[in-house]
Each structure stands twice: as C-alpha cells, then as structure tokens.
mmCIF file of C-alpha atoms in Angstrom:
data_model
loop_
_atom_site.group_PDB
_atom_site.id
_atom_site.type_symbol
_atom_site.label_atom_id
_atom_site.label_comp_id
_atom_site.label_asym_id
_atom_site.label_seq_id
_atom_site.Cartn_x
_atom_site.Cartn_y
_atom_site.Cartn_z
ATOM 1 C CA GLU A 1 59.384 179.190 14.453
ATOM 2 C CA ALA A 2 61.825 180.190 17.366
ATOM 3 C CA GLY A 3 60.000 180.535 20.784
ATOM 4 C CA VAL A 4 60.854 183.086 23.359
ATOM 5 C CA THR A 5 64.557 183.255 24.275
ATOM 6 C CA GLN A 6 66.116 184.886 27.239
ATOM 7 C CA PHE A 7 69.738 185.509 28.186
ATOM 8 C CA PRO A 8 71.462 184.453 30.390
ATOM 9 C CA SER A 9 69.885 181.302 31.560
ATOM 10 C CA HIS A 10 71.628 181.899 35.086
ATOM 11 C CA SER A 11 73.294 184.825 36.677
ATOM 12 C CA VAL A 12 74.956 185.236 40.107
ATOM 13 C CA ILE A 13 76.012 188.775 41.245
ATOM 14 C CA GLU A 14 76.990 190.220 44.458
ATOM 15 C CA LYS A 15 74.627 192.828 46.275
ATOM 16 C CA GLY A 16 75.091 196.255 44.938
ATOM 17 C CA GLN A 17 76.181 195.041 41.462
ATOM 18 C CA THR A 18 74.185 195.696 38.292
ATOM 19 C CA VAL A 19 72.672 192.880 36.111
ATOM 20 C CA THR A 20 70.997 193.289 32.708
ATOM 21 C CA LEU A 21 68.634 190.434 31.336
ATOM 22 C CA ARG A 22 67.507 190.132 27.938
ATOM 23 C CA CYS A 23 64.402 188.773 26.103
ATOM 24 C CA ASP A 24 63.935 188.128 22.580
ATOM 25 C CA PRO A 25 59.979 187.554 21.898
ATOM 26 C CA ILE A 26 58.437 185.398 19.169
ATOM 27 C CA SER A 27 59.010 187.307 15.822
ATOM 28 C CA GLY A 28 56.138 189.447 15.222
ATOM 29 C CA HIS A 29 54.708 189.498 18.551
ATOM 30 C CA ASP A 30 53.889 193.159 19.709
ATOM 31 C CA ASN A 31 53.196 192.384 23.357
ATOM 32 C CA LEU A 32 56.087 191.587 25.682
ATOM 33 C CA TYR A 33 55.834 190.826 29.328
ATOM 34 C CA TRP A 34 58.083 190.652 32.092
ATOM 35 C CA TYR A 35 57.007 188.394 35.207
ATOM 36 C CA ARG A 36 59.300 187.356 38.290
ATOM 37 C CA ARG A 37 59.010 184.258 40.549
ATOM 38 C CA VAL A 38 60.597 184.561 43.949
ATOM 39 C CA MET A 39 61.444 181.277 45.697
ATOM 40 C CA GLY A 40 58.228 179.566 46.925
ATOM 41 C CA LYS A 41 56.146 182.266 45.745
ATOM 42 C CA GLU A 42 53.756 182.799 42.832
ATOM 43 C CA ILE A 43 54.679 184.131 39.495
ATOM 44 C CA LYS A 44 54.183 188.030 39.679
ATOM 45 C CA PHE A 45 53.656 190.517 36.860
ATOM 46 C CA LEU A 46 56.218 193.158 36.557
ATOM 47 C CA LEU A 47 55.393 194.917 33.360
ATOM 48 C CA HIS A 48 53.830 194.884 29.926
ATOM 49 C CA PHE A 49 55.220 196.643 26.500
ATOM 50 C CA VAL A 50 53.042 197.008 23.432
ATOM 51 C CA LYS A 51 55.738 197.478 20.566
ATOM 52 C CA GLU A 52 58.227 199.763 22.340
ATOM 53 C CA SER A 53 55.676 201.672 24.599
ATOM 54 C CA LYS A 54 55.100 200.622 28.310
ATOM 55 C CA GLN A 55 51.460 199.786 28.561
ATOM 56 C CA ASP A 56 51.411 198.781 32.258
ATOM 57 C CA GLU A 57 54.405 198.803 34.746
ATOM 58 C CA SER A 58 52.310 198.666 37.794
ATOM 59 C CA GLY A 59 54.381 195.702 38.853
ATOM 60 C CA MET A 60 57.628 196.914 38.886
ATOM 61 C CA PRO A 61 58.891 196.926 42.503
ATOM 62 C CA ASN A 62 60.816 200.055 42.631
ATOM 63 C CA ASN A 63 63.364 202.249 40.509
ATOM 64 C CA ARG A 64 66.123 199.880 40.950
ATOM 65 C CA PHE A 65 64.392 198.148 38.040
ATOM 66 C CA LEU A 66 64.421 199.761 34.508
ATOM 67 C CA ALA A 67 62.989 197.790 31.563
ATOM 68 C CA GLU A 68 63.364 198.887 27.850
ATOM 69 C CA ARG A 69 62.307 197.751 24.554
ATOM 70 C CA THR A 70 63.892 200.111 21.973
ATOM 71 C CA GLY A 71 62.445 199.297 18.496
ATOM 72 C CA GLY A 72 59.883 197.286 19.657
ATOM 73 C CA THR A 73 61.694 193.988 19.132
ATOM 74 C CA TYR A 74 64.061 192.723 22.149
ATOM 75 C CA SER A 75 63.682 193.914 25.720
ATOM 76 C CA THR A 76 66.263 194.246 28.254
ATOM 77 C CA LEU A 77 65.820 194.434 32.163
ATOM 78 C CA LYS A 78 68.136 196.220 34.215
ATOM 79 C CA VAL A 79 68.512 195.660 37.960
ATOM 80 C CA GLN A 80 70.780 198.390 39.567
ATOM 81 C CA PRO A 81 71.801 198.067 42.347
ATOM 82 C CA ALA A 82 70.933 194.373 43.006
ATOM 83 C CA GLU A 83 69.485 193.410 46.606
ATOM 84 C CA LEU A 84 69.263 190.383 48.149
ATOM 85 C CA GLU A 85 65.619 190.188 47.764
ATOM 86 C CA ASP A 86 65.787 190.443 43.943
ATOM 87 C CA SER A 87 66.870 186.867 43.780
ATOM 88 C CA GLY A 88 64.412 184.893 41.632
ATOM 89 C CA VAL A 89 63.406 183.537 38.193
ATOM 90 C CA TYR A 90 62.699 186.330 35.839
ATOM 91 C CA PHE A 91 60.407 185.211 32.946
ATOM 92 C CA CYS A 92 59.691 187.070 29.668
ATOM 93 C CA ALA A 93 56.625 186.192 27.528
ATOM 94 C CA SER A 94 55.126 187.698 24.440
ATOM 95 C CA SER A 95 51.830 187.471 22.647
ATOM 96 C CA GLN A 96 50.323 188.637 19.211
ATOM 97 C CA ARG A 97 49.054 191.981 18.470
ATOM 98 C CA THR A 98 45.650 192.599 20.260
ATOM 99 C CA SER A 99 42.474 192.356 18.154
ATOM 100 C CA GLY A 100 39.248 193.555 19.676
ATOM 101 C CA ARG A 101 38.316 191.144 22.570
ATOM 102 C CA ILE A 102 40.447 188.333 21.106
ATOM 103 C CA THR A 103 42.641 186.954 23.852
ATOM 104 C CA TYR A 104 46.008 185.195 22.814
ATOM 105 C CA GLU A 105 48.169 183.052 24.820
ATOM 106 C CA GLN A 106 51.246 184.345 26.271
ATOM 107 C CA TYR A 107 54.362 182.423 25.342
ATOM 108 C CA PHE A 108 56.733 182.106 27.881
ATOM 109 C CA GLY A 109 60.619 181.892 27.703
ATOM 110 C CA PRO A 110 62.659 179.493 30.243
ATOM 111 C CA GLY A 111 63.468 182.382 32.535
ATOM 112 C CA THR A 112 66.668 183.800 33.905
ATOM 113 C CA ARG A 113 67.589 182.532 37.291
ATOM 114 C CA LEU A 114 68.960 185.373 39.165
ATOM 115 C CA THR A 115 70.881 184.748 42.348
ATOM 116 C CA VAL A 116 72.132 187.818 44.518
ATOM 117 C CA THR A 117 74.706 186.920 47.409
ATOM 118 C CA ILE B 1 44.689 192.760 45.262
ATOM 119 C CA LEU B 2 43.431 189.858 43.315
ATOM 120 C CA ASN B 3 43.651 186.502 44.973
ATOM 121 C CA VAL B 4 43.992 183.178 42.540
ATOM 122 C CA GLU B 5 43.951 180.276 44.476
ATOM 123 C CA GLN B 6 44.677 176.816 43.390
ATOM 124 C CA SER B 7 44.064 173.548 45.266
ATOM 125 C CA PRO B 8 45.357 171.297 46.137
ATOM 126 C CA GLN B 9 48.964 172.477 46.464
ATOM 127 C CA SER B 10 50.367 169.072 45.540
ATOM 128 C CA LEU B 11 49.078 165.636 44.224
ATOM 129 C CA HIS B 12 50.567 162.299 44.101
ATOM 130 C CA VAL B 13 48.744 159.603 41.686
ATOM 131 C CA GLN B 14 49.388 156.462 40.230
ATOM 132 C CA GLU B 15 49.735 155.949 36.166
ATOM 133 C CA GLY B 16 46.349 155.409 34.723
ATOM 134 C CA ASP B 17 44.426 157.635 37.452
ATOM 135 C CA SER B 18 42.350 160.533 36.183
ATOM 136 C CA THR B 19 42.664 163.623 38.358
ATOM 137 C CA ASN B 20 41.678 167.111 38.484
ATOM 138 C CA PHE B 21 42.506 170.421 40.247
ATOM 139 C CA THR B 22 40.770 173.642 40.802
ATOM 140 C CA CYS B 23 41.631 177.270 40.314
ATOM 141 C CA SER B 24 39.317 179.754 42.321
ATOM 142 C CA PHE B 25 39.332 183.732 41.416
ATOM 143 C CA PRO B 26 37.086 186.725 42.149
ATOM 144 C CA SER B 27 34.356 186.748 39.547
ATOM 145 C CA SER B 28 34.148 190.599 39.189
ATOM 146 C CA ASN B 29 35.649 192.145 36.123
ATOM 147 C CA PHE B 30 36.624 188.584 34.754
ATOM 148 C CA TYR B 31 38.388 188.943 31.351
ATOM 149 C CA ALA B 32 40.230 185.344 30.747
ATOM 150 C CA LEU B 33 41.520 182.536 32.482
ATOM 151 C CA HIS B 34 44.936 180.880 31.407
ATOM 152 C CA TRP B 35 46.113 177.516 32.181
ATOM 153 C CA TYR B 36 49.743 176.834 31.978
ATOM 154 C CA ARG B 37 51.902 173.498 32.391
ATOM 155 C CA TRP B 38 55.491 174.070 33.809
ATOM 156 C CA GLU B 39 58.308 171.752 34.362
ATOM 157 C CA THR B 40 61.159 173.396 36.365
ATOM 158 C CA ALA B 41 63.995 175.019 34.157
ATOM 159 C CA LYS B 42 61.787 174.976 31.137
ATOM 160 C CA SER B 43 59.180 177.523 29.849
ATOM 161 C CA PRO B 44 55.622 177.508 31.105
ATOM 162 C CA GLU B 45 53.711 175.886 28.197
ATOM 163 C CA ALA B 46 50.343 177.323 27.470
ATOM 164 C CA LEU B 47 47.518 174.968 27.687
ATOM 165 C CA PHE B 48 44.336 176.817 27.362
ATOM 166 C CA VAL B 49 42.905 180.429 27.280
ATOM 167 C CA MET B 50 39.300 180.521 28.315
ATOM 168 C CA THR B 51 37.095 183.601 28.113
ATOM 169 C CA LEU B 52 33.613 182.498 28.220
ATOM 170 C CA ASN B 53 31.401 181.144 31.034
ATOM 171 C CA GLY B 54 30.772 177.684 30.417
ATOM 172 C CA ASP B 55 33.728 177.280 28.078
ATOM 173 C CA GLU B 56 34.994 173.800 27.741
ATOM 174 C CA LYS B 57 38.514 173.152 26.349
ATOM 175 C CA LYS B 58 40.391 169.836 25.376
ATOM 176 C CA LYS B 59 43.894 168.908 24.477
ATOM 177 C CA GLY B 60 44.247 165.336 24.251
ATOM 178 C CA ARG B 61 43.969 163.913 27.650
ATOM 179 C CA ILE B 62 43.624 167.330 29.225
ATOM 180 C CA SER B 63 40.657 169.262 29.433
ATOM 181 C CA ALA B 64 39.304 172.385 31.351
ATOM 182 C CA THR B 65 36.045 174.065 32.295
ATOM 183 C CA LEU B 66 35.118 177.612 33.275
ATOM 184 C CA ASN B 67 32.558 179.085 35.460
ATOM 185 C CA THR B 68 32.845 182.909 35.680
ATOM 186 C CA LYS B 69 29.927 183.557 37.729
ATOM 187 C CA GLU B 70 31.083 181.578 40.768
ATOM 188 C CA GLY B 71 34.689 182.084 40.043
ATOM 189 C CA TYR B 72 36.414 178.797 39.264
ATOM 190 C CA SER B 73 37.883 176.674 36.749
ATOM 191 C CA TYR B 74 38.682 172.869 36.663
ATOM 192 C CA LEU B 75 41.534 171.153 35.019
ATOM 193 C CA TYR B 76 41.214 167.299 34.415
ATOM 194 C CA ILE B 77 43.753 164.892 33.208
ATOM 195 C CA LYS B 78 42.471 161.610 32.124
ATOM 196 C CA GLY B 79 44.632 158.639 32.471
ATOM 197 C CA SER B 80 47.749 160.220 33.696
ATOM 198 C CA GLN B 81 51.080 159.433 32.683
ATOM 199 C CA PRO B 82 54.445 160.062 34.318
ATOM 200 C CA GLU B 83 55.239 162.619 31.640
ATOM 201 C CA ASP B 84 52.279 164.540 33.112
ATOM 202 C CA SER B 85 54.288 165.119 36.147
ATOM 203 C CA ALA B 86 54.652 169.057 36.249
ATOM 204 C CA THR B 87 53.517 172.136 38.106
ATOM 205 C CA TYR B 88 49.926 173.310 36.573
ATOM 206 C CA LEU B 89 49.290 176.962 36.897
ATOM 207 C CA CYS B 90 46.503 178.896 36.262
ATOM 208 C CA ALA B 91 46.377 182.912 35.771
ATOM 209 C CA LEU B 92 43.671 185.381 35.630
ATOM 210 C CA ALA B 93 43.276 188.550 33.436
ATOM 211 C CA VAL B 94 40.766 191.388 34.331
ATOM 212 C CA GLY B 95 39.015 193.637 32.205
ATOM 213 C CA THR B 96 41.066 196.777 33.371
ATOM 214 C CA SER B 97 44.424 195.258 32.127
ATOM 215 C CA TYR B 98 44.032 192.540 29.997
ATOM 216 C CA GLY B 99 47.813 191.600 29.577
ATOM 217 C CA LYS B 100 48.705 191.500 33.371
ATOM 218 C CA LEU B 101 48.204 187.874 34.569
ATOM 219 C CA THR B 102 47.830 187.224 38.188
ATOM 220 C CA PHE B 103 48.912 183.704 38.842
ATOM 221 C CA GLY B 104 47.937 181.211 41.513
ATOM 222 C CA GLN B 105 50.777 179.330 43.256
ATOM 223 C CA GLY B 106 50.243 175.986 41.239
ATOM 224 C CA THR B 107 49.294 172.551 41.749
ATOM 225 C CA ILE B 108 52.386 170.260 41.823
ATOM 226 C CA LEU B 109 51.453 166.836 40.130
ATOM 227 C CA THR B 110 53.564 163.771 40.536
ATOM 228 C CA VAL B 111 52.538 160.530 38.576
ATOM 229 C CA HIS B 112 54.154 157.468 39.799
ATOM 230 C CA PRO B 113 54.689 154.748 37.365
#
C-alpha cells in the first residue's frame, strides 16, 4: 500500500510569487490534514479535511493560504502571494474514517520544503 | 493555547544504553496522545496512539506509558541502537477537535556506536 505522497519535495520561490503544494493521501483515508514546521519550531496544525469538507481550519495563518480537496481525494495548498515567513516544511497526513471514539494514527508524508527568498 | 512540553530537548547515549523521555501536557479535555519517530527529510513514523489512562504500549524495543490524570507520557527505548537516532515527537489531541494534533518540540536522540 502506498503511503502519503507530497509534491514537490522542495520549492524555492521569490517573495510575492505563488506556490501550490499537492498531497495524495493513502487510498481510502477520508481524513486529510495539513501541518507546517517553521525552522526551529514545533510542527503546527493548519487544517483538517473530512472527505472534501473542511472540518477544522483554525490553524490557517491568513487568507494568503487556500486549501482544497475537490472530490475528496488529493488536496492542494496554495500560498499566494508568498512571504518570507512562509518558509518551512509543509506536511500532509491522512487517517482512516472516524468510527465512534476509535482514534487512528495519522500517517504523514515526507513534507514539502518551501523556501521563500 | 495548548502547551505540549518534551524533555530533554536532546540526548546522547551509547549503543546498548536504555533511555527514556517525557511528554507533558494539560490533562483537561484529553482525547489521545500520539508518539512519532522522525528522521529529517523522511516521513514522521507513527509509533503509538494512546487513549486510556494507564495505557502501556510496546513495539519491539520501544514502549510507552500514559498518565492522563497528571498529564504525562514516557517513551522508553531498551538497548538503544544507532538506527534509533531520530527525533521523537509527541502530539496531543483534545476532545473538542480530535483531528488537530498539537506537537511538542521533540527530543533529539543520538545513539553513538
């Protein structure tokens, strides 16, 4: 079974440009999450999709960030326009559909390292 | 704002040593505690998900315990090997938003041959 995949693995862009990150979750996983780790800090939650719906987007830093998950499969995270402080590693994770109080592991992708210059 | 603390920040041990680290978290509204092992440039690897007070879980030489009443979890590695070198992360989920994990800063473990 393929794991969570993310594309690209690295991206270097200039301030003011637009970047789109893609995440393909594990097949059949309804839950998809985006996280970000800024240099030297802890990994921070951005948002959570259940299928194509945004369950929780409380961690999105501002309206320059737009996440979509059309069709409930892969997801994209667009940053427009990028700022210097957006540099970091963007992780995607997925987990199985929720069932009662059963808690499933979140399986992480390797991340996209974004550098804004 | 939830505060998840991990200690120590880093740890150097010799091959064969046993070691342990701590994850501390607020005990109110607890839902689950996740442990991950992460090597830079790779995917964080899920180790354990713990939900019940008193839980003990084991995977090979790695085990973890959970105390939700006092708000801490311990991760133990028995007979450390150089391939255990990694950053160990804990992450808390609370009842109001079970999918949102709040991470600690991690403990960086280096095992010297």
